[in-house]
């Protein structure tokens, strides 16, 4: 049935990048660098080349691997001694213009002049990292040039510091009568970051457990300390920290190393000499007795039970992370202690029912010079502190006595094997982050990559000493006096107090100002505004051209066969390193409406409740031993050609080593045929954990919740998306988590099962190596044969179902061979879009705003124009208005596949003003005041997304899930390339103007007097 697959030629076996790198000789000198080490690391399919720069001592690691998604990063050890946020503000400011590229904000501009697959910068506790990746060699050189110049020769202008760091400015900069306020991008970003209670807890934990040096401060900046930073201090910090002698360079992929070295030497390093650096972090002095602290945080507005909102944890300082094998062992040990329902702390803490979930930063943490382990609970009552503390002590004693089951250790080592083999589409970035901390403290990054050695050594230790792990637990957890007991309680007045402290700080600053200072502030405010409003000349920056975009895409070969004579199974042969990826999609069309809100909950517990003869613990054990994970999620897919049609279902995803496929499919088969929904206590635990996770996620994803809400009334699918993924779902889960009797909810699960877990409306997909596919086909066929079929014919609940073949003979998908996939779409001919404005009250000091407009589906040529327009509006208008002038952390426009055009802002100090900016952005778009160059840049930026690399595990998924063939993608590509100035102005007028299309609005944020007065808003 799929024999044709085997006749194809598979090119990816070639390993030329690794082989070529093996030719380098130790001692060889290339462009100012000397090679110190060349090592093959077969388990990761790469060759590591270690070098250093002769004149500056800069360190360099190249990982040659046959991967076209090449990555560069440069990392500086930045170890601040105060909480002014100096490394974080510097990270922002160096990206505001440099000697060779003096234009403002070259970093954001390069997003539009490149086909980069990733561009960003991170400030960690003790280093700052600048990574980018791209698949295009010319682009790599362009970006490298901009990054090097930014890092080593930034302008660091005073106005940049004002904009990115902090400043005093009049509320309305052009009116000196309005009050002075603190403004600045990092200032607001950190205010937003500290609305996240988990973040507050983690920061305090690290500050207090490692109090002697740089880890006692907030590297990102404490909003109350940021205004103490001066521009002079910033420049001084740059000179001493962003020097090649304090730098670590990293490159990854299949591009030539020589070219990288030449460019880095010529454009940056040749202009420096070695300096002595004093950025190292000393070892933390060990305590001789434990310490205890209590802190406070903001209340959780979604929690009904305000008496159970306390967090409590115990943390232990472990070993230095450069002590690699010891660190590897402690990392595994930590997983054994806390992960999964079979771990001792899950059993003793989570299943005690005292709290909702583990405390933040639970488990092993290795982003500091010395690693630490933390364990505790959140969502507990204050009176239960002692109980929790005793449970933790008791659990440690029990582990020392009993040790761990062998199967659990095997499961963990198996997980390590899968992690090595699974290839993400951003493997270079993953590796760069994996080695960053250890390398930062002068650990050998090449040793760190030899995971196979650690596993072997670990097995050896266990064999020689069966009590190996128990002794470690005794040493690090029982007999360790460097132990921190931390608790956090909500304070109803928390945000009020924060605001008051900010006001005091502000008053203090204002009081110290002379008349002259005040005039300067007014003048500089105007100057900054003028600079932000000036048309910008980015012509100094390198850029790719539209002609650098590939005109056609390579097609992905797929085979579709019918299993059991009825269920379509899509096969995609890929270089998966011996892993098999199995997915299934099952339609929700027959599910009664009243059960729909419970589908996400059903999905999140389905693989965790036990099935067949396995109870939930045994099931978890089997999943860990035999698979790389089995997950289930609701899936709503809008149709590509009709806004009012969509497919609704549930997606089952899993992966395993090819030898384990029969076992994994057996587990699925038990889950489908005999799932268990009996363990009420366990169900309660799972519900609490996912409710907690959802509400903790709001500060990070507020803009997404706002957008989902805003689009709720615009298309028939919008309502379902709100039900599954919106604030409605968050609230429902919170409500269920707080029910005293959860049985009525539990009883819904077997009902959902009846409609969902059968093969009436199902399709499957398999991604595996070509050698493995025939075998995989047999196993999947077997799985399908054993699935139950529903006895009676079920009618869809919504009467309007369209049967849509994914492709047909006439349109012809040349890359798909075999049978037809038919999708059953839901439609509602009576649907009328309507406007709705919702304000969700949350106690945060920042807003998340979404405004949505109903436009056209994916296949409509206007869709392509709107997609380019969204990018254009973001880059040329909204970024300036919302972020630079408005002080929000982010903002922009986007067009989703579902045809919803969204304007949004993220961690925004403004609300109504931002909605005005959205309006101005639309006027700007309609006026057509943009150039051909602007359009080309927007196209490049859109194509860097369209052409983002797809991992072997995900190839063919657009076709499987959305029915989007490569022909359709090619047609869309041509529409994108054909977008012109006229078309952009045309779609702006046609869709975005007031009265043109239906809009929806939503804000998540604090109380707002203006909105409260406006009756068109619904406040929730
Ligand atoms: Zn930042």
mmCIF file of C-alpha atoms in Angstrom, residues 341-623:
data_model
loop_
_atom_site.group_PDB
_atom_site.id
_atom_site.type_symbol
_atom_site.label_atom_id
_atom_site.label_comp_id
_atom_site.label_asym_id
_atom_site.label_seq_id
_atom_site.Cartn_x
_atom_site.Cartn_y
_atom_site.Cartn_z
ATOM 1 C CA UNK A 341 2.274 10.514 40.001
ATOM 2 C CA UNK A 342 4.778 7.834 41.031
ATOM 3 C CA UNK A 343 7.255 10.265 42.553
ATOM 4 C CA UNK A 344 7.485 10.475 46.351
ATOM 5 C CA UNK A 345 6.719 14.191 46.555
ATOM 6 C CA UNK A 346 3.731 13.903 44.221
ATOM 7 C CA UNK A 347 2.333 11.194 46.444
ATOM 8 C CA UNK A 348 3.016 12.972 49.707
ATOM 9 C CA UNK A 349 2.392 16.621 48.791
ATOM 10 C CA UNK A 350 0.134 16.832 45.748
ATOM 11 C CA UNK A 351 -2.073 13.947 46.834
ATOM 12 C CA UNK A 352 -2.349 15.316 50.364
ATOM 13 C CA UNK A 353 -4.949 17.708 48.931
ATOM 14 C CA UNK A 354 -3.480 20.544 51.007
ATOM 15 C CA UNK A 355 -2.647 22.714 47.996
ATOM 16 C CA UNK A 356 -3.439 23.190 44.319
ATOM 17 C CA UNK A 357 -0.044 22.487 42.758
ATOM 18 C CA UNK A 358 3.676 22.412 43.453
ATOM 19 C CA UNK A 359 5.272 25.726 44.373
ATOM 20 C CA UNK A 360 7.045 27.678 41.583
ATOM 21 C CA UNK A 361 10.552 26.533 40.587
ATOM 22 C CA UNK A 362 9.901 23.070 41.947
ATOM 23 C CA UNK A 363 12.681 20.586 41.261
ATOM 24 C CA UNK A 364 16.160 21.167 39.936
ATOM 25 C CA UNK A 365 17.301 24.706 39.041
ATOM 26 C CA UNK A 366 20.661 25.184 37.358
ATOM 27 C CA UNK A 367 20.738 28.732 36.060
ATOM 28 C CA UNK A 368 23.039 29.874 38.876
ATOM 29 C CA UNK A 369 26.669 28.965 39.627
ATOM 30 C CA UNK A 370 25.453 26.479 42.198
ATOM 31 C CA UNK A 371 22.329 24.504 41.446
ATOM 32 C CA UNK A 372 19.437 24.261 43.882
ATOM 33 C CA UNK A 373 16.446 22.050 44.482
ATOM 34 C CA UNK A 374 13.119 23.348 45.637
ATOM 35 C CA UNK A 375 9.916 21.653 46.712
ATOM 36 C CA UNK A 376 6.641 22.861 48.212
ATOM 37 C CA UNK A 377 3.012 23.691 47.482
ATOM 38 C CA UNK A 378 0.933 26.640 46.348
ATOM 39 C CA UNK A 379 -2.713 27.291 47.088
ATOM 40 C CA UNK A 380 -2.494 26.170 50.724
ATOM 41 C CA UNK A 381 -3.911 27.582 53.968
ATOM 42 C CA UNK A 382 -1.487 29.402 56.211
ATOM 43 C CA UNK A 383 -2.233 27.087 59.093
ATOM 44 C CA UNK A 384 -0.933 24.142 57.071
ATOM 45 C CA UNK A 385 2.677 25.384 56.920
ATOM 46 C CA UNK A 386 3.886 23.070 59.641
ATOM 47 C CA UNK A 387 2.081 20.099 58.119
ATOM 48 C CA UNK A 388 3.667 20.714 54.715
ATOM 49 C CA UNK A 389 7.071 21.141 56.312
ATOM 50 C CA UNK A 390 6.718 17.874 58.202
ATOM 51 C CA UNK A 391 5.578 16.049 55.081
ATOM 52 C CA UNK A 392 8.661 17.237 53.209
ATOM 53 C CA UNK A 393 10.995 16.091 56.017
ATOM 54 C CA UNK A 394 9.215 12.773 56.305
ATOM 55 C CA UNK A 395 9.320 12.156 52.554
ATOM 56 C CA UNK A 396 13.061 12.731 52.496
ATOM 57 C CA UNK A 397 13.521 10.233 55.322
ATOM 58 C CA UNK A 398 11.418 7.659 53.503
ATOM 59 C CA UNK A 399 13.386 8.033 50.282
ATOM 60 C CA UNK A 400 16.659 7.611 52.163
ATOM 61 C CA UNK A 401 15.273 4.427 53.617
ATOM 62 C CA UNK A 402 13.541 2.913 50.597
ATOM 63 C CA UNK A 403 15.227 4.351 47.519
ATOM 64 C CA UNK A 404 13.583 4.281 44.063
ATOM 65 C CA UNK A 405 12.099 1.534 41.926
ATOM 66 C CA UNK A 406 14.291 0.401 39.100
ATOM 67 C CA UNK A 407 11.582 0.976 36.515
ATOM 68 C CA UNK A 408 11.382 4.641 37.384
ATOM 69 C CA UNK A 409 15.123 5.069 36.908
ATOM 70 C CA UNK A 410 14.900 3.252 33.567
ATOM 71 C CA UNK A 411 11.992 5.455 32.511
ATOM 72 C CA UNK A 412 14.049 8.540 33.187
ATOM 73 C CA UNK A 413 17.067 7.314 31.232
ATOM 74 C CA UNK A 414 14.701 6.421 28.411
ATOM 75 C CA UNK A 415 13.437 10.001 28.457
ATOM 76 C CA UNK A 416 17.015 11.243 28.125
ATOM 77 C CA UNK A 417 17.446 9.035 25.060
ATOM 78 C CA UNK A 418 14.293 10.433 23.425
ATOM 79 C CA UNK A 419 15.320 14.007 24.172
ATOM 80 C CA UNK A 420 18.596 13.408 22.356
ATOM 81 C CA UNK A 421 16.867 11.987 19.300
ATOM 82 C CA UNK A 422 13.893 14.302 18.989
ATOM 83 C CA UNK A 423 14.794 17.169 16.653
ATOM 84 C CA UNK A 424 13.078 20.452 17.145
ATOM 85 C CA UNK A 425 13.142 23.003 14.356
ATOM 86 C CA UNK A 426 15.324 25.218 16.564
ATOM 87 C CA UNK A 427 17.903 22.716 17.751
ATOM 88 C CA UNK A 428 20.732 25.284 17.582
ATOM 89 C CA UNK A 429 18.930 27.579 19.985
ATOM 90 C CA UNK A 430 18.155 24.686 22.314
ATOM 91 C CA UNK A 431 21.857 23.751 22.432
ATOM 92 C CA UNK A 432 22.941 27.343 22.905
ATOM 93 C CA UNK A 433 20.674 27.699 25.929
ATOM 94 C CA UNK A 434 21.596 24.261 27.229
ATOM 95 C CA UNK A 435 25.308 25.079 27.510
ATOM 96 C CA UNK A 436 24.981 28.791 28.401
ATOM 97 C CA UNK A 437 24.967 28.602 32.209
ATOM 98 C CA UNK A 438 27.686 26.026 32.639
ATOM 99 C CA UNK A 439 29.962 27.665 30.069
ATOM 100 C CA UNK A 440 29.335 31.023 31.738
ATOM 101 C CA UNK A 441 31.103 29.671 34.830
ATOM 102 C CA UNK A 442 33.926 28.196 32.760
ATOM 103 C CA UNK A 443 32.579 24.664 32.604
ATOM 104 C CA UNK A 444 33.593 22.804 29.439
ATOM 105 C CA UNK A 445 30.617 23.019 27.028
ATOM 106 C CA UNK A 446 31.874 20.087 24.940
ATOM 107 C CA UNK A 447 31.911 17.747 27.939
ATOM 108 C CA UNK A 448 28.401 18.884 28.735
ATOM 109 C CA UNK A 449 27.186 17.708 25.324
ATOM 110 C CA UNK A 450 28.427 14.152 25.826
ATOM 111 C CA UNK A 451 25.203 12.977 27.360
ATOM 112 C CA UNK A 452 25.947 9.367 26.461
ATOM 113 C CA UNK A 453 28.960 9.404 28.805
ATOM 114 C CA UNK A 454 26.913 10.706 31.704
ATOM 115 C CA UNK A 455 24.291 8.019 31.213
ATOM 116 C CA UNK A 456 26.964 5.298 31.121
ATOM 117 C CA UNK A 457 28.709 6.645 34.201
ATOM 118 C CA UNK A 458 25.392 6.897 36.014
ATOM 119 C CA UNK A 459 24.588 3.253 35.277
ATOM 120 C CA UNK A 460 28.048 2.279 36.482
ATOM 121 C CA UNK A 461 27.567 4.114 39.793
ATOM 122 C CA UNK A 462 24.207 2.457 40.352
ATOM 123 C CA UNK A 463 25.654 -0.956 39.630
ATOM 124 C CA UNK A 464 28.598 -0.516 41.987
ATOM 125 C CA UNK A 465 26.499 0.948 44.753
ATOM 126 C CA UNK A 466 22.756 0.195 44.882
ATOM 127 C CA UNK A 467 22.407 2.910 47.535
ATOM 128 C CA UNK A 468 24.071 5.505 45.304
ATOM 129 C CA UNK A 469 20.971 7.717 45.010
ATOM 130 C CA UNK A 470 19.865 7.290 48.599
ATOM 131 C CA UNK A 471 23.264 8.492 49.773
ATOM 132 C CA UNK A 472 22.924 11.571 47.585
ATOM 133 C CA UNK A 473 19.521 12.316 49.096
ATOM 134 C CA UNK A 474 21.045 12.035 52.554
ATOM 135 C CA UNK A 475 23.976 14.279 51.659
ATOM 136 C CA UNK A 476 22.060 17.014 49.821
ATOM 137 C CA UNK A 477 18.646 17.012 51.463
ATOM 138 C CA UNK A 478 18.955 15.521 54.941
ATOM 139 C CA UNK A 479 22.355 16.732 56.073
ATOM 140 C CA UNK A 480 22.349 20.042 54.236
ATOM 141 C CA UNK A 481 22.114 23.141 56.422
ATOM 142 C CA UNK A 482 21.986 25.486 53.455
ATOM 143 C CA UNK A 483 18.249 25.300 53.406
ATOM 144 C CA UNK A 484 15.715 28.058 52.792
ATOM 145 C CA UNK A 485 12.149 27.966 54.044
ATOM 146 C CA UNK A 486 10.126 30.513 52.100
ATOM 147 C CA UNK A 487 6.446 31.359 52.294
ATOM 148 C CA UNK A 488 4.357 33.873 50.367
ATOM 149 C CA UNK A 489 0.986 35.273 51.399
ATOM 150 C CA UNK A 490 -1.368 37.441 49.340
ATOM 151 C CA UNK A 491 -1.957 40.926 50.615
ATOM 152 C CA UNK A 492 -5.164 42.658 49.473
ATOM 153 C CA UNK A 493 -3.314 45.943 49.576
ATOM 154 C CA UNK A 494 -0.283 44.628 47.684
ATOM 155 C CA UNK A 495 -0.781 46.621 44.471
ATOM 156 C CA UNK A 496 -1.903 49.635 46.459
ATOM 157 C CA UNK A 497 1.306 49.500 48.491
ATOM 158 C CA UNK A 498 3.409 49.041 45.353
ATOM 159 C CA UNK A 499 1.742 52.088 43.816
ATOM 160 C CA UNK A 500 2.302 54.046 47.000
ATOM 161 C CA UNK A 501 5.993 53.147 47.073
ATOM 162 C CA UNK A 502 6.272 54.129 43.437
ATOM 163 C CA UNK A 503 4.593 57.448 44.181
ATOM 164 C CA UNK A 504 6.982 58.069 47.083
ATOM 165 C CA UNK A 505 9.928 57.327 44.853
ATOM 166 C CA UNK A 506 8.486 59.665 42.243
ATOM 167 C CA UNK A 507 7.956 62.449 44.775
ATOM 168 C CA UNK A 508 11.479 61.995 46.074
ATOM 169 C CA UNK A 509 12.826 62.355 42.517
ATOM 170 C CA UNK A 510 10.636 65.364 41.753
ATOM 171 C CA UNK A 511 11.518 67.121 45.011
ATOM 172 C CA UNK A 512 15.189 66.939 44.204
ATOM 173 C CA UNK A 513 14.700 68.650 40.838
ATOM 174 C CA UNK A 514 15.793 72.230 40.277
ATOM 175 C CA UNK A 515 13.804 74.525 38.040
ATOM 176 C CA UNK A 516 16.429 73.982 35.399
ATOM 177 C CA UNK A 517 16.121 70.195 35.732
ATOM 178 C CA UNK A 518 12.393 70.496 35.187
ATOM 179 C CA UNK A 519 12.866 72.556 32.055
ATOM 180 C CA UNK A 520 15.369 69.967 30.831
ATOM 181 C CA UNK A 521 12.856 67.177 31.418
ATOM 182 C CA UNK A 522 10.211 69.010 29.438
ATOM 183 C CA UNK A 523 12.705 69.732 26.665
ATOM 184 C CA UNK A 524 13.997 66.171 26.535
ATOM 185 C CA UNK A 525 10.463 64.804 26.550
ATOM 186 C CA UNK A 526 9.732 66.852 23.458
ATOM 187 C CA UNK A 527 13.034 65.848 21.913
ATOM 188 C CA UNK A 528 12.315 62.177 22.474
ATOM 189 C CA UNK A 529 8.829 62.519 21.034
ATOM 190 C CA UNK A 530 10.237 64.375 18.020
ATOM 191 C CA UNK A 531 12.862 61.707 17.486
ATOM 192 C CA UNK A 532 10.255 58.958 17.758
ATOM 193 C CA UNK A 533 8.010 60.708 15.264
ATOM 194 C CA UNK A 534 10.744 61.453 12.732
ATOM 195 C CA UNK A 535 10.632 59.413 9.533
ATOM 196 C CA UNK A 536 13.343 56.846 9.870
ATOM 197 C CA UNK A 537 16.126 56.119 7.461
ATOM 198 C CA UNK A 538 17.184 52.509 7.733
ATOM 199 C CA UNK A 539 19.143 52.479 4.485
ATOM 200 C CA UNK A 540 22.450 51.970 6.344
ATOM 201 C CA UNK A 541 21.300 48.483 7.351
ATOM 202 C CA UNK A 542 21.995 45.449 5.195
ATOM 203 C CA UNK A 543 18.936 43.786 3.714
ATOM 204 C CA UNK A 544 17.892 40.810 1.699
ATOM 205 C CA UNK A 545 15.865 41.437 -1.426
ATOM 206 C CA UNK A 546 12.500 40.082 -2.475
ATOM 207 C CA UNK A 547 14.441 38.031 -5.014
ATOM 208 C CA UNK A 548 16.122 36.213 -2.102
ATOM 209 C CA UNK A 549 12.747 34.676 -1.264
ATOM 210 C CA UNK A 550 12.441 31.282 -2.906
ATOM 211 C CA UNK A 551 9.657 31.548 -5.511
ATOM 212 C CA UNK A 552 8.488 27.978 -4.906
ATOM 213 C CA UNK A 553 8.340 25.665 -1.937
ATOM 214 C CA UNK A 554 9.528 22.066 -1.906
ATOM 215 C CA UNK A 555 6.546 19.724 -1.655
ATOM 216 C CA UNK A 556 6.272 17.180 1.139
ATOM 217 C CA UNK A 557 5.459 13.701 -0.151
ATOM 218 C CA UNK A 558 2.556 12.108 1.678
ATOM 219 C CA UNK A 559 0.781 8.786 1.352
ATOM 220 C CA UNK A 560 -2.745 8.197 2.514
ATOM 221 C CA UNK A 561 -4.065 4.672 3.011
ATOM 222 C CA UNK A 562 -7.349 3.429 4.440
ATOM 223 C CA UNK A 563 -6.900 1.296 7.517
ATOM 224 C CA UNK A 564 -9.602 -1.216 8.292
ATOM 225 C CA UNK A 565 -11.128 -0.158 5.005
ATOM 226 C CA UNK A 566 -12.399 3.155 6.361
ATOM 227 C CA UNK A 567 -10.012 5.220 8.495
ATOM 228 C CA UNK A 568 -7.560 7.378 6.518
ATOM 229 C CA UNK A 569 -3.984 7.166 7.764
ATOM 230 C CA UNK A 570 -1.465 9.671 6.445
ATOM 231 C CA UNK A 571 2.170 8.521 6.224
ATOM 232 C CA UNK A 572 5.054 10.966 5.990
ATOM 233 C CA UNK A 573 8.557 9.533 5.644
ATOM 234 C CA UNK A 574 11.098 11.752 7.394
ATOM 235 C CA UNK A 575 14.580 11.588 8.964
ATOM 236 C CA UNK A 576 13.266 11.210 12.509
ATOM 237 C CA UNK A 577 16.341 9.560 14.107
ATOM 238 C CA UNK A 578 14.428 6.394 14.827
ATOM 239 C CA UNK A 579 11.460 8.035 16.495
ATOM 240 C CA UNK A 580 7.857 7.452 15.416
ATOM 241 C CA UNK A 581 5.250 10.216 15.752
ATOM 242 C CA UNK A 582 1.639 9.076 15.871
ATOM 243 C CA UNK A 583 -1.360 11.401 15.847
ATOM 244 C CA UNK A 584 -5.099 10.949 15.562
ATOM 245 C CA UNK A 585 -7.875 13.452 15.029
ATOM 246 C CA UNK A 586 -11.399 12.676 16.166
ATOM 247 C CA UNK A 587 -14.409 14.836 15.384
ATOM 248 C CA UNK A 588 -16.678 16.386 18.025
ATOM 249 C CA UNK A 589 -19.630 16.786 15.691
ATOM 250 C CA UNK A 590 -21.981 14.453 17.553
ATOM 251 C CA UNK A 591 -21.151 15.712 21.045
ATOM 252 C CA UNK A 592 -24.113 17.397 22.802
ATOM 253 C CA UNK A 593 -23.615 21.142 23.311
ATOM 254 C CA UNK A 594 -23.824 20.993 27.095
ATOM 255 C CA UNK A 595 -20.758 18.738 27.251
ATOM 256 C CA UNK A 596 -18.587 20.985 25.090
ATOM 257 C CA UNK A 597 -17.159 23.201 27.867
ATOM 258 C CA UNK A 598 -15.774 20.062 29.516
ATOM 259 C CA UNK A 599 -13.819 18.892 26.471
ATOM 260 C CA UNK A 600 -10.542 20.645 27.473
ATOM 261 C CA UNK A 601 -10.783 19.036 30.915
ATOM 262 C CA UNK A 602 -11.541 15.644 29.364
ATOM 263 C CA UNK A 603 -8.457 16.042 27.162
ATOM 264 C CA UNK A 604 -6.156 17.105 29.967
ATOM 265 C CA UNK A 605 -6.997 14.082 32.165
ATOM 266 C CA UNK A 606 -7.612 11.353 29.568
ATOM 267 C CA UNK A 607 -4.069 9.928 29.563
ATOM 268 C CA UNK A 608 -3.671 10.365 33.319
ATOM 269 C CA UNK A 609 -6.590 8.477 34.864
ATOM 270 C CA UNK A 610 -5.598 4.894 34.149
ATOM 271 C CA UNK A 611 -7.018 2.495 31.540
ATOM 272 C CA UNK A 612 -7.696 -1.224 31.166
ATOM 273 C CA UNK A 613 -5.899 -3.113 33.906
ATOM 274 C CA UNK A 614 -3.556 -0.205 34.634
ATOM 275 C CA UNK A 615 -4.337 2.204 37.436
ATOM 276 C CA UNK A 616 -3.179 5.761 36.946
ATOM 277 C CA UNK A 617 0.196 5.158 38.567
ATOM 278 C CA UNK A 618 0.950 2.100 36.457
ATOM 279 C CA UNK A 619 -0.251 3.898 33.369
ATOM 280 C CA UNK A 620 2.067 6.855 34.058
ATOM 281 C CA UNK A 621 4.930 4.409 34.541
ATOM 282 C CA UNK A 622 4.231 2.693 31.208
ATOM 283 C CA UNK A 623 3.916 6.004 29.362
#
